XYZ file of C-alpha atoms in Angstrom:
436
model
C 125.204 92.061 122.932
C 126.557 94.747 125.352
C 127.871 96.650 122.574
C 124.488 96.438 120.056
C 122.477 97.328 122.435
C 124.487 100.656 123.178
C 124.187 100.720 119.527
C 120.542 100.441 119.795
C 119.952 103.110 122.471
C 122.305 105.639 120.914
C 120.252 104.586 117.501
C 116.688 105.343 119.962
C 117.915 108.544 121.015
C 118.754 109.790 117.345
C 114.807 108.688 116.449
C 112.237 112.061 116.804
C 109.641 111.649 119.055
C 107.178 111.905 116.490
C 108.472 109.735 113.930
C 105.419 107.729 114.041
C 102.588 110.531 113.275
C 104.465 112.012 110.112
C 101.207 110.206 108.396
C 101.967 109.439 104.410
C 105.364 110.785 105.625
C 106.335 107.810 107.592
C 109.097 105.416 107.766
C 108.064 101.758 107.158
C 110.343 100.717 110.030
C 108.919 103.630 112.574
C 105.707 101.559 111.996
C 107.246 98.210 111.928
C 109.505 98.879 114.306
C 111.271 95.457 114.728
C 113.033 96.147 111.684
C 114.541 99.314 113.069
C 117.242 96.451 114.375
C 117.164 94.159 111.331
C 115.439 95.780 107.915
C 115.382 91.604 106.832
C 113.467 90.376 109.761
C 110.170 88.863 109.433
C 107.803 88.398 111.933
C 107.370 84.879 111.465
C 104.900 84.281 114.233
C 102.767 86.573 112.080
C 102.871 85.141 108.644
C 102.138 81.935 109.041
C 100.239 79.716 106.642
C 96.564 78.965 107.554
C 97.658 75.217 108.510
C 101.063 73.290 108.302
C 99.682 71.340 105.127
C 99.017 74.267 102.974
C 100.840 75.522 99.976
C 101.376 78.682 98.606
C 100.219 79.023 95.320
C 100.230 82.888 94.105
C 100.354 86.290 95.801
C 100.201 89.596 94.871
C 101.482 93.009 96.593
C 100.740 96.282 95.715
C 102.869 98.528 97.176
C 103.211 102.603 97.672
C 106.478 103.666 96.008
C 109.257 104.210 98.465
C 110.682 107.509 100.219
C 110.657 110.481 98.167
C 111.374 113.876 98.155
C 108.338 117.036 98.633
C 106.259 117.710 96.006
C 107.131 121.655 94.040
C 104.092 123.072 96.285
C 105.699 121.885 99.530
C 109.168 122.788 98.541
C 107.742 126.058 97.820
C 105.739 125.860 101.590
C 109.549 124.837 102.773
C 111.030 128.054 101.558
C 108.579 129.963 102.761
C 108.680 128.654 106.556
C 112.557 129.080 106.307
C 112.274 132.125 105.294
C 110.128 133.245 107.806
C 111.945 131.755 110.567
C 115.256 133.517 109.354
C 114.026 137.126 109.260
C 111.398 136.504 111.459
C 112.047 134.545 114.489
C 113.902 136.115 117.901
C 113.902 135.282 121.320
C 115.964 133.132 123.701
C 114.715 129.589 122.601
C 118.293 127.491 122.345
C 118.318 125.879 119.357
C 116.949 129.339 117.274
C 120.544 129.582 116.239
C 120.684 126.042 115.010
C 116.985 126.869 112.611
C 118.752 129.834 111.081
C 121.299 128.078 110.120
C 119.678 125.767 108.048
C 120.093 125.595 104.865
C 117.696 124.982 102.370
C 118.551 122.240 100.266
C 115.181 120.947 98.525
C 115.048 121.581 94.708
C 112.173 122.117 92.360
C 114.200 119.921 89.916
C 113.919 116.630 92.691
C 110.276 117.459 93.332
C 108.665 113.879 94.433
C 111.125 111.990 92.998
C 112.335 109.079 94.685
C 114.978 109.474 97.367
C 118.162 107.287 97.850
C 116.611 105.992 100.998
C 113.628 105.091 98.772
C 115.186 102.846 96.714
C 116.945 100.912 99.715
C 112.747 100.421 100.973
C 112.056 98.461 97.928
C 115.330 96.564 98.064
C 114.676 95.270 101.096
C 110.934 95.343 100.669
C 111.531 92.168 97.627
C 114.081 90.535 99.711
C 111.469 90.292 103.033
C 109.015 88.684 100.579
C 111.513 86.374 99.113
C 112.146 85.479 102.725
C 108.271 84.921 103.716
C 107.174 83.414 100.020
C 110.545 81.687 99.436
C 108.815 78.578 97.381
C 106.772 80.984 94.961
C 109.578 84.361 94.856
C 112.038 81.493 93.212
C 115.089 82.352 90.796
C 113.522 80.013 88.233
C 109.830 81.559 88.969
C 111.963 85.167 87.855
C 113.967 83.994 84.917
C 111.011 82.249 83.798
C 108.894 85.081 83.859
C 106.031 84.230 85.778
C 106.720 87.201 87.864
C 104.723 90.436 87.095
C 105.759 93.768 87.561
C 103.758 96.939 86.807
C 103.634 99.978 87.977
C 102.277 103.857 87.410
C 103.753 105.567 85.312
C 105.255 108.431 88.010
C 109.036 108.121 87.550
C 109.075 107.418 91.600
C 107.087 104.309 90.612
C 109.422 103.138 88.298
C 112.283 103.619 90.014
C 110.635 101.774 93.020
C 109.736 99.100 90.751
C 113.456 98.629 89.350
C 114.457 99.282 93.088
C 112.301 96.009 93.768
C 114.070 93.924 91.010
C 117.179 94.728 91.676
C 116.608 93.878 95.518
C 115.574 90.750 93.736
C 118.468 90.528 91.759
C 121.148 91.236 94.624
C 119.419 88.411 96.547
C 119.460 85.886 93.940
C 122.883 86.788 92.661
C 121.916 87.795 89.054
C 123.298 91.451 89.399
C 125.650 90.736 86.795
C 123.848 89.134 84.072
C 122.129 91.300 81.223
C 118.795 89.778 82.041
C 116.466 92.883 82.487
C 113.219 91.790 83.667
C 110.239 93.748 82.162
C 107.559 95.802 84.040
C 104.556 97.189 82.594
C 103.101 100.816 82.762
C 99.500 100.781 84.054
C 97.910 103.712 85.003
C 94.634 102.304 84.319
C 95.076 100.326 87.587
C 97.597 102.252 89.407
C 96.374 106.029 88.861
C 92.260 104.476 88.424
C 91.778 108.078 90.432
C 93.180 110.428 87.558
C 91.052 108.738 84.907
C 87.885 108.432 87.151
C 85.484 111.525 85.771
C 83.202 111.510 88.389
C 85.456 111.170 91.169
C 87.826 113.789 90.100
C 84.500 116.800 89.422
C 83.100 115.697 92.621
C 85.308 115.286 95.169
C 88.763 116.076 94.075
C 88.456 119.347 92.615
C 85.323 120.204 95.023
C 86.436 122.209 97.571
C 83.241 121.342 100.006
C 84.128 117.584 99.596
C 87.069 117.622 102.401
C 84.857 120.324 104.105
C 85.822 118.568 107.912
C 89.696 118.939 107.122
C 89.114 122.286 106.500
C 87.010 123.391 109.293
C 90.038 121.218 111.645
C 92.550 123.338 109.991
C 90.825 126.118 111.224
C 89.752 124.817 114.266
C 90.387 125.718 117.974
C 92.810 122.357 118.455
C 95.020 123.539 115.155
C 95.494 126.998 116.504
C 96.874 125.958 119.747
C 99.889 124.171 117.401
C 100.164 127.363 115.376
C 100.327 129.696 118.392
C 102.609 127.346 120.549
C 105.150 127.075 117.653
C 104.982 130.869 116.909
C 105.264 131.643 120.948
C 108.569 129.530 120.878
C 109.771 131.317 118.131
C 108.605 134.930 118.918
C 106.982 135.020 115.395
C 103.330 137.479 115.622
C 100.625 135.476 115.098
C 98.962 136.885 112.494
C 102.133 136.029 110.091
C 102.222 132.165 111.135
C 99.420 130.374 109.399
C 97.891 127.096 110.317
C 99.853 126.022 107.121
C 103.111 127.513 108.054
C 102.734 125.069 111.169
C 101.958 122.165 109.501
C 105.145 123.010 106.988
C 107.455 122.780 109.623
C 105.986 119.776 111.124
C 106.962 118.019 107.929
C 110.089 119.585 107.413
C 110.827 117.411 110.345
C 109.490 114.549 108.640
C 111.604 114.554 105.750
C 114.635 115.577 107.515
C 114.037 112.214 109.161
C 113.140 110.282 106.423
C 115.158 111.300 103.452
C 118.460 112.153 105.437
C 118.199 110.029 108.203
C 118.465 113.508 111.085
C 116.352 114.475 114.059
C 116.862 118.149 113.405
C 116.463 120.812 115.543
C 113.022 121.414 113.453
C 111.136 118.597 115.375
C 111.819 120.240 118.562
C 109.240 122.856 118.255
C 106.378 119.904 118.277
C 105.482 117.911 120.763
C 103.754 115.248 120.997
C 100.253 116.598 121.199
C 101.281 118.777 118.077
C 102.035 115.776 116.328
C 98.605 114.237 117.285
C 96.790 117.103 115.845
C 99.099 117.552 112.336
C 98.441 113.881 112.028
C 94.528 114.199 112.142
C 94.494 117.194 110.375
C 95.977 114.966 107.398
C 93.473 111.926 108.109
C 90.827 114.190 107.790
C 91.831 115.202 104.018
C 92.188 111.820 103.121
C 89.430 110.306 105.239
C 87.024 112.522 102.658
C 89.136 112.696 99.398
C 90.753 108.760 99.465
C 88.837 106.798 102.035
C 85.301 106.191 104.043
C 84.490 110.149 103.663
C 82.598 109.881 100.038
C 81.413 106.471 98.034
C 82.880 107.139 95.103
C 86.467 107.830 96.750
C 87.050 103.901 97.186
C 84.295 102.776 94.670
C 87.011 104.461 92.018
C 89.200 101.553 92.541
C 87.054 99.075 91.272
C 88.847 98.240 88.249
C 91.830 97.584 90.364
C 89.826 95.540 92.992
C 88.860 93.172 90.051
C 92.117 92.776 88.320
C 93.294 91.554 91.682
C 90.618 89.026 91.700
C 90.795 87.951 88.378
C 94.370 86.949 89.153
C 93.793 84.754 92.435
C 90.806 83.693 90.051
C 93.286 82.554 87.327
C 96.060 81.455 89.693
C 93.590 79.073 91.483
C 92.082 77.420 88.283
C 95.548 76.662 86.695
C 96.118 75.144 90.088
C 93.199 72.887 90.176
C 93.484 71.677 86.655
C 97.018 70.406 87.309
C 98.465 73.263 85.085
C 101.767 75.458 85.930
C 100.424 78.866 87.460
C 101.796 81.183 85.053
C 101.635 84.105 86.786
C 102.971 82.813 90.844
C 103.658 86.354 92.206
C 102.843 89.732 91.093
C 104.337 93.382 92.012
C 102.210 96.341 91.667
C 103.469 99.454 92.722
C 101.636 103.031 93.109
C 100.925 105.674 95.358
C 99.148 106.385 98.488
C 96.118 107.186 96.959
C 96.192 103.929 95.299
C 95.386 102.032 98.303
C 94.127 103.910 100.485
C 90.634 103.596 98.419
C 91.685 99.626 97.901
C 91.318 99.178 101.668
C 88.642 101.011 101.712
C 86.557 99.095 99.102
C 87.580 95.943 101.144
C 85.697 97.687 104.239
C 89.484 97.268 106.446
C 90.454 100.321 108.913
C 86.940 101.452 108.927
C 86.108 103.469 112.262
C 82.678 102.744 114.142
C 82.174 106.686 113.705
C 83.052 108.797 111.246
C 85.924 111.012 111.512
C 84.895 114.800 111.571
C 86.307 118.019 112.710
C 84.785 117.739 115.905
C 85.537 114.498 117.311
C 89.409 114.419 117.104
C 89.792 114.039 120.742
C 87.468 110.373 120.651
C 89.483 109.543 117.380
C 92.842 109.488 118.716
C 93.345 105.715 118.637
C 91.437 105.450 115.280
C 91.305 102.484 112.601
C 91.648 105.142 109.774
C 95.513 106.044 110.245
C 97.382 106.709 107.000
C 100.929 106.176 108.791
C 99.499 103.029 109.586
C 98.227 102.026 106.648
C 100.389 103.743 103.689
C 103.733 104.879 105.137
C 106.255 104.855 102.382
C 106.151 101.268 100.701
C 103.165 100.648 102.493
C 101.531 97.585 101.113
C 98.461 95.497 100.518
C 99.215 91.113 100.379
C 96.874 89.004 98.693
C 97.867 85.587 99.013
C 96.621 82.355 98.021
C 97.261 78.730 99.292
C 96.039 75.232 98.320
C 94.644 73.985 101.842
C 93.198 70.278 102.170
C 89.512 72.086 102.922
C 89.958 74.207 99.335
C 91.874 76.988 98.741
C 92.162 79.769 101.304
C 92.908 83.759 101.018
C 95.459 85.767 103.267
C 95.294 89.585 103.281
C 97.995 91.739 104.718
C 98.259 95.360 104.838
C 102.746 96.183 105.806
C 102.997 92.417 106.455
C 100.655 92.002 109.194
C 97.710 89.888 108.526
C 93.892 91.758 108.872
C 90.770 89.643 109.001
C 88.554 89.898 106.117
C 85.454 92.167 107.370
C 82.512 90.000 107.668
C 84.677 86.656 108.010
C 86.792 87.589 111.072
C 89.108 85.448 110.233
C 92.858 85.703 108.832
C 93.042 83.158 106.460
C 89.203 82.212 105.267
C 88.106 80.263 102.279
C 88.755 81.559 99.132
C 85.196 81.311 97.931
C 83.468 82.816 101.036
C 85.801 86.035 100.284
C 84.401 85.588 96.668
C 81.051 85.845 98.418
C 81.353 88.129 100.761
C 82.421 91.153 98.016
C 80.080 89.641 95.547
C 78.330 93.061 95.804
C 81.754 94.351 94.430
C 83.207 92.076 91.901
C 82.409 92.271 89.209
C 82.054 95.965 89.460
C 81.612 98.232 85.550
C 84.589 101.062 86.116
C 83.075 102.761 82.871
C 79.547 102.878 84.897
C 81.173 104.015 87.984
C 82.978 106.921 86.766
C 80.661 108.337 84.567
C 79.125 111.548 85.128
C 75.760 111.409 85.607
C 73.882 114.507 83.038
């Protein structure tokens, strides 16, 4: 053990300090960081079943797409901030050398597409689940079909999804055999916030909705970063925006994430830039995906009852001595997918609102988007046949959360049933429409 755990602090010292406030940017494992040593591992004290003598009958996980690369507008951002730094930047700061001479490698043409790295999250993300469901993620549950996949349409989705299958596939030895196992294209559920009218004129394209994220970005803690960062590298203020700050935080981030290097980008932040870059982000998606605006998680009704309808399903086939016909199903989406899903299920809600003004009482807040969707971050639903009636887990990256209202981790099925009654049953068309 000498020898792994040399292994282990050489591995430590390659990690950036801020790998775990690079928000949506994050690493599953610099969350869950017991799998840093073992990406298999499963916290089994954790995931246990609510009592010895219950059975798993269904889940289903809807997962964020894996690692990816930036989107064309922060590719673009990238440029820029290398740019600047090249022509810009003097001084004696010892790694300046090191920031010239990187080279710019991002390409419109891989713009938020899913990165090698990505693929391996998914991989591993089906064979965890396999390894926590093992009775209900079964090779005969998979050739038989009573698996579900679907997914968004985004071609990171997809790949993520096949990424999941094949993890599947690897584990169960099928690689070789022609059976392709079929995945359906849902935007309906898994892009509900492109199709949702009155979400999209009201708060998406409204510029006052995320009003707190932009006064923060312009705020007295946000200029400190920018001016630090442009003092180390001799750059005049007035040319190094609050944006140009925030671009280089992230450069950092997926340095780290999609190549696996602590480069010499992350040394211009420290910690208490980190903090700050991370808020700033909460803040946008506090008000545009989260608690900020009703409508933000009320927009994901249609995917709140869909998952509903299938514990609903799963649980009567149960009872009437049937086959469940669908035991497990695998949704997979974006960020902005369930971040509003959490939110309609009240979890990671914060006792005060988060504004531009309260960042420094908000620094160990509920509402943390590394927390809650890193890449592959994930929402469990799953359902067991207990001796009292059936019973309902939630988990959110494979730790269990108490259902708000029940405080408790694994409550009756039909006291979760009534304690979103206000919710289920929900009209999407109603929701969405704009009122004249």
């Amino acid at each position: 053990t000498a020898n792994r755990d040399l292994t282990k602090l050489r591995n430590d010292a390659d990690i950036p300090t801020n790998a775990q406030y690079f928000n949506t940017k994050t690493r599953y494992q610099d969350f869950n960081t017991y799998l840093r040593e073992n990406i298999l591992a499963i916290n089994i004290s954790a995931v246990k079943p609510p009592a010895p003598t219950c059975t798993p009958v269904h889940f289903t996980i809807i997962a964020r797409h894996g690692t990816r690369f930036p989107t064309a507008e922060n590719i673009k951002k990238i440029a820029a901030f290398d740019d600047l730094v090249k022509t810009e930047a003097n001084g004696d700061l010892s790694y300046l050398s090191e920031l010239k001479a990187w080279k710019m490698w991002y390409k419109e043409d891989m713009a938020g597409h899913l990165t090698e790295t990505g693929r391996e999250d998914h991989i591993h993300l089906a064979q965890r689940m396999v390894e926590t469901f093992p009775s209900l993620l079964t090779k005969e549950n998979l050739q038989g079909g009573r698996v579900k996949f679907i997914t968004s349409s985004v071609p990171r989705c997809i790949n993520s999804t096949l990424s999941f299958q094949l993890g599947l596939k690897e584990w169960f030895h099928l690689e070789g055999s022609v059976l392709e196992f079929p995945y359906t294209v849902n935007d309906t559920l898994m892009r509900f916030f492109a199709s949702c009218e009155r979400f999209v004129e009201t708060v998406l394209n409204n510029p006052e909705a995320a009003i707190q994220a932009t006064l923060f970005k312009n705020g007295p803690e946000m200029e400190t970063v920018q001016r630090k960062v442009a003092d180390l590298l001799q750059i005049p203020y007035d040319k190094f925006t609050a944006d140009l700050a925030e671009t280089g935080f992230y450069l950092c981030a997926y340095e780290w994430t999609i190549r696996g290097l602590n480069s010499p980008w992350c040394r211009l932040y420290d910690r208490a830039d980190a903090e700050v870059v991370d808020y700033a982000s909460d803040l946008g998606l506090y008000y545009k995906r989260g608690y900020g605006h009703k409508i933000d998680s009320m927009a994901s009704c249609v995917l709140f009852n869909d998952l509903f309808n299938r514990l609903e399903k799963a649980a009567n086939e149960f009872r009437a001595g049937q086959p469940v016909s669908e035991v497990v199903t695998v949704e997979i989406g974006h960020a902005e997918t369930l971040l509003p899903l959490v939110t309609l299920l009240g979890l990671f809600k914060d006792k005060t609102p988060l504004t531009a003004d309260n960042y420094a009482s908000q620094l160990n807040r509920a509402f943390n988007s590394g927390h809650i969707v890193p890449y592959i971050g994930n929402l469990l639903a799953a359902l067991y046949d207990c001796p009292d009636g059936f019973r309902l887990q939630l988990r959110v990256n494979e730790r269990p959360v108490e259902v708000p209202g029940l405080d408790e981790f694994s409550p009756l099925f039909k006291d979760v049933k009534e304690q979103y009654q206000q919710i289920l049953g929900c009209n999407q068309e109603a929701i969405c429409k704009m009122s004249k």
